Short mmCIF file of C-alpha atoms in Angstrom, two decimals:
data_model
loop_
_atom_site.label_atom_id
_atom_site.label_comp_id
_atom_site.label_asym_id
_atom_site.label_seq_id
_atom_site.Cartn_x
_atom_site.Cartn_y
_atom_site.Cartn_z
CA UNK V 1 -18.94 -31.99 -16.92
CA UNK V 2 -16.08 -29.53 -17.40
CA UNK V 3 -13.27 -31.22 -15.49
CA UNK V 4 -11.54 -31.76 -18.81
CA UNK V 5 -11.23 -28.00 -18.97
CA UNK V 6 -8.80 -28.04 -16.07
CA UNK V 7 -6.20 -28.98 -18.67
CA UNK V 8 -7.42 -32.04 -20.46
CA UNK V 9 -9.48 -35.17 -20.25
CA UNK V 10 -8.74 -37.75 -17.63
CA UNK V 11 -7.73 -35.30 -14.93
CA UNK V 12 -9.24 -37.43 -12.16
CA UNK V 13 -7.37 -40.52 -13.32
CA UNK V 14 -4.05 -38.76 -13.72
CA UNK V 15 -2.40 -40.58 -10.84
CA UNK V 16 -0.96 -37.42 -9.29
CA UNK V 17 0.34 -37.80 -5.76
CA UNK V 18 -1.72 -36.20 -3.04
CA UNK V 19 0.13 -33.58 -1.03
CA UNK V 20 -0.93 -32.09 2.28
CA UNK V 21 -1.03 -28.47 3.31
CA UNK V 22 -3.29 -25.48 3.80
CA UNK V 23 -2.00 -22.79 1.45
CA UNK V 24 -3.72 -24.33 -1.54
CA UNK V 25 -4.24 -21.02 -3.34
CA UNK V 26 -0.56 -20.13 -3.51
CA UNK V 27 1.30 -20.98 -6.69
CA UNK V 28 4.53 -20.72 -4.75
CA UNK V 29 3.43 -23.30 -2.18
CA UNK V 30 1.76 -25.78 -4.54
CA UNK V 31 3.11 -26.90 -7.89
CA UNK V 32 1.05 -29.95 -8.78
CA UNK V 33 -1.14 -32.45 -6.98
CA UNK V 34 -4.23 -32.81 -4.82
CA UNK V 35 -4.00 -30.78 -1.61
CA UNK V 36 -6.35 -30.86 1.35
CA UNK V 37 -7.42 -27.37 2.37
CA UNK V 38 -9.75 -24.55 1.42
CA UNK V 39 -9.18 -22.89 -1.94
CA UNK V 40 -7.75 -19.38 -1.58
CA UNK V 41 -8.67 -16.69 -4.08
CA UNK V 42 -5.70 -15.42 -6.13
CA UNK V 43 -4.17 -11.99 -5.80
CA UNK V 44 -5.83 -11.24 -2.48
CA UNK V 45 -9.30 -11.03 -4.02
CA UNK V 46 -12.02 -10.75 -1.38
CA UNK V 47 -13.66 -14.13 -0.79
CA UNK V 48 -16.64 -14.27 1.58
CA UNK V 49 -19.06 -17.01 2.70
CA UNK V 50 -22.54 -16.67 1.25
CA UNK V 51 -24.42 -18.14 4.23
CA UNK V 52 -24.36 -16.43 7.66
CA UNK V 53 -24.34 -19.60 9.78
CA UNK V 54 -23.19 -22.31 7.40
CA UNK V 55 -24.91 -23.71 4.34
CA UNK V 56 -28.39 -25.20 4.78
CA UNK V 57 -29.47 -28.84 4.43
CA UNK V 58 -26.06 -30.27 5.32
CA UNK V 59 -27.16 -32.40 8.28
CA UNK V 60 -27.03 -35.70 6.37
CA UNK V 61 -23.96 -34.88 4.27
CA UNK V 62 -20.73 -36.75 5.02
CA UNK V 63 -17.77 -36.11 2.76
CA UNK V 64 -14.03 -35.40 2.94
CA UNK V 65 -12.61 -31.98 3.66
CA UNK V 66 -12.30 -29.53 0.80
CA UNK V 67 -9.31 -30.10 -1.45
CA UNK V 68 -7.75 -28.53 -4.52
CA UNK V 69 -6.26 -30.25 -7.54
CA UNK V 70 -3.49 -28.18 -9.16
CA UNK V 71 -2.01 -28.92 -12.57
CA UNK V 72 0.62 -27.23 -14.69
CA UNK V 73 -1.04 -25.69 -17.75
CA UNK V 74 1.34 -23.75 -20.00
CA UNK V 75 -1.67 -22.57 -22.02
CA UNK V 76 -3.23 -20.80 -19.02
CA UNK V 77 -4.11 -17.15 -19.61
CA UNK V 78 -2.24 -15.99 -16.50
CA UNK V 79 0.68 -18.02 -15.14
CA UNK V 80 0.99 -21.73 -15.81
CA UNK V 81 -1.20 -23.38 -13.15
CA UNK V 82 -4.88 -24.36 -13.11
CA UNK V 83 -7.05 -25.56 -10.24
CA UNK V 84 -10.28 -27.41 -9.49
CA UNK V 85 -11.92 -27.57 -6.07
CA UNK V 86 -13.50 -30.72 -4.62
CA UNK V 87 -15.78 -31.48 -1.66
CA UNK V 88 -17.00 -27.95 -1.07
CA UNK V 89 -19.20 -27.66 2.03
CA UNK V 90 -18.74 -23.93 2.72
CA UNK V 91 -19.67 -22.05 -0.47
CA UNK V 92 -18.19 -18.63 -1.10
CA UNK V 93 -18.21 -15.77 -3.56
CA UNK V 94 -15.03 -14.02 -4.66
CA UNK V 95 -15.25 -10.42 -5.82
CA UNK V 96 -13.23 -9.11 -8.77
CA UNK V 97 -13.70 -5.31 -8.89
CA UNK V 98 -14.06 -3.62 -12.27
CA UNK V 99 -10.94 -2.25 -13.93
CA UNK V 100 -11.02 1.21 -15.40
CA UNK V 101 -14.40 2.93 -15.64
CA UNK V 102 -17.11 1.12 -13.70
CA UNK V 103 -20.10 0.30 -15.92
CA UNK V 104 -22.26 -0.45 -12.88
CA UNK V 105 -22.91 -3.99 -14.14
CA UNK V 106 -22.05 -7.25 -12.41
CA UNK V 107 -21.79 -10.88 -13.54
CA UNK V 108 -21.95 -13.93 -11.27
CA UNK V 109 -19.83 -16.74 -12.78
CA UNK V 110 -20.63 -20.40 -12.16
CA UNK V 111 -17.71 -22.61 -13.26
CA UNK V 112 -18.35 -26.13 -14.49
CA UNK V 113 -17.24 -29.46 -13.10
CA UNK V 114 -20.16 -31.85 -13.54
CA UNK V 115 -21.30 -31.13 -9.97
CA UNK V 116 -18.28 -33.18 -8.93
CA UNK V 117 -15.85 -30.25 -8.69
CA UNK V 118 -15.68 -26.50 -9.32
CA UNK V 119 -13.17 -25.71 -12.07
CA UNK V 120 -12.06 -22.37 -10.68
CA UNK V 121 -9.34 -21.34 -13.14
CA UNK V 122 -10.22 -21.91 -16.80
CA UNK V 123 -13.93 -21.27 -16.12
CA UNK V 124 -13.52 -18.98 -13.15
CA UNK V 125 -10.62 -16.66 -12.39
CA UNK V 126 -9.55 -16.33 -16.03
CA UNK V 127 -13.12 -15.42 -17.01
CA UNK V 128 -13.51 -13.00 -14.10
CA UNK V 129 -10.30 -11.19 -15.03
CA UNK V 130 -11.67 -10.72 -18.55
CA UNK V 131 -15.04 -9.51 -17.23
CA UNK V 132 -13.39 -7.06 -14.83
CA UNK V 133 -11.33 -5.69 -17.71
CA UNK V 134 -14.63 -4.67 -19.36
CA UNK V 135 -15.46 -2.44 -16.38
CA UNK V 136 -17.86 -5.03 -14.93
CA UNK V 137 -17.76 -6.43 -11.39
CA UNK V 138 -17.27 -10.19 -11.47
CA UNK V 139 -18.43 -12.53 -8.72
CA UNK V 140 -16.91 -16.02 -8.79
CA UNK V 141 -19.18 -18.63 -7.20
CA UNK V 142 -17.61 -21.59 -5.41
CA UNK V 143 -20.75 -23.65 -4.86
CA UNK V 144 -21.20 -26.95 -3.05
CA UNK V 145 -20.08 -30.20 -4.68
CA UNK V 146 -20.32 -33.15 -5.21
CA UNK V 147 -23.78 -34.55 -5.98
CA UNK V 148 -25.29 -31.12 -5.42
CA UNK V 149 -27.45 -31.07 -8.56
CA UNK V 150 -28.36 -33.41 -11.43
CA UNK V 151 -25.23 -35.56 -11.90
CA UNK V 152 -23.93 -38.77 -13.42
CA UNK V 153 -23.44 -41.59 -10.90
CA UNK V 154 -20.65 -43.93 -12.02
CA UNK V 155 -21.70 -46.67 -9.60
CA UNK V 156 -25.32 -46.67 -10.73
CA UNK V 157 -24.46 -46.05 -14.36
CA UNK V 158 -27.15 -43.41 -14.71
CA UNK V 159 -27.96 -39.78 -13.99
CA UNK V 160 -29.37 -38.89 -10.57
CA UNK V 161 -31.34 -35.86 -9.42
CA UNK V 162 -30.66 -35.29 -5.72
CA UNK V 163 -33.53 -34.51 -3.36
CA UNK V 164 -31.85 -31.26 -2.30
CA UNK V 165 -30.31 -29.10 -5.10
CA UNK V 166 -27.54 -27.59 -2.97
CA UNK V 167 -25.71 -26.02 -5.92
CA UNK V 168 -28.91 -24.23 -6.96
CA UNK V 169 -29.39 -23.05 -3.39
CA UNK V 170 -25.91 -21.53 -3.49
CA UNK V 171 -26.49 -19.98 -6.91
CA UNK V 172 -29.74 -18.32 -5.85
CA UNK V 173 -28.24 -17.10 -2.60
CA UNK V 174 -25.23 -15.61 -4.41
CA UNK V 175 -27.39 -13.57 -6.78
CA UNK V 176 -29.50 -12.34 -3.86
CA UNK V 177 -26.41 -11.46 -1.84
CA UNK V 178 -24.86 -9.51 -4.71
CA UNK V 179 -28.09 -7.59 -5.29
CA UNK V 180 -28.42 -6.84 -1.58
CA UNK V 181 -24.88 -5.40 -1.58
CA UNK V 182 -25.37 -3.32 -4.73
CA UNK V 183 -24.52 -0.02 -3.03
CA UNK V 184 -21.39 -1.40 -1.36
CA UNK V 185 -20.25 -3.03 -4.61
CA UNK V 186 -21.11 0.11 -6.60
CA UNK V 187 -23.32 -1.76 -9.03
CA UNK V 188 -26.78 -1.20 -10.50
CA UNK V 189 -29.15 -3.78 -8.94
CA UNK V 190 -30.95 -4.03 -12.31
CA UNK V 191 -27.76 -4.92 -14.20
CA UNK V 192 -26.78 -8.20 -12.54
CA UNK V 193 -26.22 -11.15 -14.87
CA UNK V 194 -25.14 -14.76 -14.59
CA UNK V 195 -22.61 -16.67 -16.67
CA UNK V 196 -21.99 -20.39 -16.46
CA UNK V 197 -19.99 -23.15 -18.10
CA UNK V 198 -21.18 -26.73 -18.60
CA UNK V 199 -22.75 -27.67 -15.24
CA UNK V 200 -22.54 -23.96 -14.42
CA UNK V 201 -24.57 -23.36 -17.59
CA UNK V 202 -27.31 -25.48 -16.06
CA UNK V 203 -27.22 -23.21 -12.99
CA UNK V 204 -27.65 -20.28 -15.39
CA UNK V 205 -30.80 -21.89 -16.82
CA UNK V 206 -32.12 -22.72 -13.36
CA UNK V 207 -31.52 -19.28 -11.84
CA UNK V 208 -33.09 -17.76 -14.96
CA UNK V 209 -36.35 -19.62 -14.37
CA UNK V 210 -36.60 -20.74 -10.73
CA UNK V 211 -37.18 -17.71 -8.52
CA UNK V 212 -38.70 -19.26 -5.42
CA UNK V 213 -35.93 -20.13 -2.95
CA UNK V 214 -34.80 -23.75 -3.17
CA UNK V 215 -34.19 -23.52 0.58
CA UNK V 216 -35.88 -22.15 3.69
CA UNK V 217 -35.06 -18.42 3.96
CA UNK V 218 -32.40 -17.66 6.56
CA UNK V 219 -32.45 -13.85 6.74
CA UNK V 220 -33.78 -10.69 5.09
CA UNK V 221 -31.43 -11.15 2.11
CA UNK V 222 -33.65 -14.02 0.99
CA UNK V 223 -36.43 -11.51 0.37
CA UNK V 224 -34.31 -10.00 -2.42
CA UNK V 225 -34.91 -11.20 -5.98
CA UNK V 226 -32.61 -13.91 -7.34
CA UNK V 227 -33.69 -13.32 -10.95
CA UNK V 228 -30.73 -12.33 -13.12
CA UNK V 229 -31.18 -9.42 -15.53
CA UNK V 230 -29.29 -11.21 -18.30
CA UNK V 231 -27.85 -14.70 -18.72
CA UNK V 232 -24.90 -16.27 -20.54
CA UNK V 233 -24.49 -20.04 -20.88
CA UNK V 234 -21.47 -21.77 -22.39
CA UNK V 235 -21.98 -25.39 -23.57
CA UNK V 236 -24.61 -26.03 -20.86
CA UNK V 237 -25.37 -29.57 -19.73
CA UNK V 238 -28.16 -31.41 -17.87
CA UNK V 239 -30.94 -29.70 -19.88
CA UNK V 240 -31.22 -32.34 -22.61
CA UNK V 241 -32.08 -35.62 -20.91
CA UNK V 242 -31.97 -39.17 -22.27
CA UNK V 243 -33.83 -39.48 -25.55
CA UNK V 244 -33.49 -35.77 -26.28
CA UNK V 245 -36.14 -34.86 -23.71
CA UNK V 246 -36.10 -31.37 -22.19
CA UNK V 247 -35.50 -31.31 -18.41
CA UNK V 248 -39.05 -31.73 -17.04
CA UNK V 249 -38.24 -29.74 -13.89
CA UNK V 250 -37.12 -26.66 -15.81
CA UNK V 251 -40.17 -24.56 -16.59
CA UNK V 252 -39.19 -21.74 -18.95
CA UNK V 253 -41.47 -18.70 -18.85
CA UNK V 254 -41.57 -15.14 -20.17
CA UNK V 255 -39.88 -14.03 -16.93
CA UNK V 256 -36.56 -15.53 -18.00
CA UNK V 257 -33.95 -12.87 -18.87
CA UNK V 258 -32.39 -12.24 -22.30
CA UNK V 259 -29.93 -15.07 -22.87
CA UNK V 260 -26.69 -15.63 -24.80
CA UNK V 261 -25.87 -19.26 -25.67
CA UNK V 262 -22.67 -20.65 -27.13
CA UNK V 263 -21.60 -24.24 -27.83
CA UNK V 264 -19.79 -26.46 -30.35
CA UNK V 265 -21.34 -29.20 -32.47
CA UNK V 266 -18.42 -31.53 -31.74
CA UNK V 267 -18.69 -31.22 -27.95
CA UNK V 268 -18.07 -34.80 -26.70
CA UNK V 269 -19.44 -34.07 -23.21
CA UNK V 270 -22.60 -31.98 -23.55
CA UNK V 271 -24.60 -32.66 -26.68
CA UNK V 272 -25.68 -29.68 -28.73
CA UNK V 273 -29.33 -30.42 -27.86
CA UNK V 274 -28.74 -28.85 -24.44
CA UNK V 275 -28.35 -25.49 -26.15
CA UNK V 276 -30.85 -25.94 -28.97
CA UNK V 277 -33.67 -27.22 -26.74
CA UNK V 278 -33.15 -24.39 -24.29
CA UNK V 279 -33.03 -21.81 -27.08
CA UNK V 280 -36.30 -23.18 -28.46
CA UNK V 281 -37.94 -23.07 -25.03
CA UNK V 282 -36.85 -19.45 -24.59
CA UNK V 283 -38.21 -18.57 -28.02
CA UNK V 284 -41.55 -20.22 -27.27
CA UNK V 285 -41.73 -18.19 -24.07
CA UNK V 286 -41.06 -14.97 -25.99
CA UNK V 287 -37.63 -14.45 -24.41
CA UNK V 288 -34.92 -13.04 -26.70
CA UNK V 289 -31.91 -15.31 -27.10
CA UNK V 290 -28.76 -15.10 -29.18
CA UNK V 291 -27.27 -18.47 -30.08
CA UNK V 292 -23.82 -19.26 -31.50
CA UNK V 293 -23.10 -22.85 -32.49
CA UNK V 294 -19.57 -23.51 -33.75
CA UNK V 295 -18.80 -26.48 -35.97
CA UNK V 296 -15.69 -27.28 -33.93
CA UNK V 297 -14.40 -26.32 -30.52
CA UNK V 298 -15.11 -29.33 -28.34
CA UNK V 299 -15.89 -28.89 -24.68
CA UNK V 300 -14.62 -26.57 -21.97
CA UNK V 301 -13.18 -23.86 -24.18
CA UNK V 302 -12.65 -20.64 -22.34
CA UNK V 303 -10.28 -17.82 -23.22
CA UNK V 304 -7.33 -20.08 -24.01
CA UNK V 305 -6.35 -19.89 -27.65
CA UNK V 306 -6.52 -23.57 -28.56
CA UNK V 307 -10.11 -23.92 -29.83
CA UNK V 308 -11.75 -22.03 -32.68
CA UNK V 309 -14.46 -20.31 -30.58
CA UNK V 310 -11.92 -18.88 -28.13
CA UNK V 311 -10.84 -16.07 -30.41
CA UNK V 312 -14.40 -15.24 -31.48
CA UNK V 313 -16.80 -15.33 -28.54
CA UNK V 314 -15.46 -12.33 -26.56
CA UNK V 315 -16.31 -9.93 -29.39
CA UNK V 316 -19.71 -11.54 -29.98
CA UNK V 317 -20.56 -11.32 -26.29
CA UNK V 318 -19.38 -7.72 -26.00
CA UNK V 319 -21.62 -6.73 -28.90
CA UNK V 320 -24.61 -8.49 -27.32
CA UNK V 321 -23.98 -6.81 -23.96
CA UNK V 322 -23.75 -3.45 -25.71
CA UNK V 323 -27.11 -4.04 -27.39
CA UNK V 324 -28.61 -4.82 -23.97
CA UNK V 325 -27.17 -1.64 -22.53
CA UNK V 326 -24.97 -3.55 -20.08
CA UNK V 327 -21.79 -2.24 -21.73
CA UNK V 328 -21.47 1.22 -23.30
CA UNK V 329 -21.44 1.38 -27.08
CA UNK V 330 -17.96 1.44 -28.57
#
C-alpha cells in the first residue's frame, strides 16, 4: 500500500474537509481536501479511456463516484501539490510524449495505493515526467479501485483475493492498447515496458507472467499481446503472503521479461520478501533480473530527495535500460 507516498502516513485519517467540485485536476481550483469528480491529467496531457464501452465485470459493483484527495507537499518534484484518486470505475491511460529525441520505447506506469486508491503524483506524473525526459513515451495507468486485486480488508482483518481482478484487467488492456497504437504513438512495439510501485509492482509481476486475458475479449485489440518487453518493480507488495509463502496464483515462467527490482530493507509496508522471493522465482525460471536492496529508504520513495534510494535509482535504472538496448548508450 503506497498511500503513505502521497505525502506521509495516515493520509486517510487526516481529517481533511471534503470539498465539492469537478475541476479536480486544477491546482488553481483545488488547494487541499477530498473532491468529488474525475481526476484530470496535468498540463493538458491526453487522457483516454481504455475500454470502448465501459470497463467489464462492473455489473455487481456499487461504490461512490470518483474522487481526488489533494494535499500540499512542499517536497513535490513539480509544484507543491500531490493527489490520489479513489473509487475509479472508468480506467484511463494518460500519455506523456517523449522529450527530445524519441528512443522509440514506451513505459506503462502503475502507481501504488494498496488497491484502495491510485497515487497519481509521487508514483505517477512525477515518474512519467522523468521517463519522458529520457526520450521514452510514458503511459500513466489509472486503473480501477478499490478491492480490484489482492487487498487488505480492515473489517475482516485479513487479506482478500477478489473473484474478479479488475486492476489486472485494466493493466493487461493498457499494455495491449499501447502496443496496438504503436504507429500512432511512434513507438517500437517490441520496446514496451511496465513500471509499478507497491501495489503497482504487483501488477508488474502479474502482467509479466499472466498473458491470457483476465476478461472476455471485447474487440480486436485483445488479440494483441499484453506481455511487456521489460519490467521494473519498486517495493512490490502482495507477492509474499503470510508465512513468507510465494503467491500461489503467480506462476513465473521463462516467458517473463527481464526485470529490475528495487526495495528497502526497512520498508514498514511491504516486506523485503516480496522482492527477494520474486527475484528467486525469476532466477529459477532463467529470467535475468537486476535487484537493488537498500538498507534504508522506507516505503513509497520516488524521485523526491528525502530517502537514500531517491538519488541513486535513476542512474542504476538508466544503466540497466542501456544494457537492454531500451536507451542508447551514453
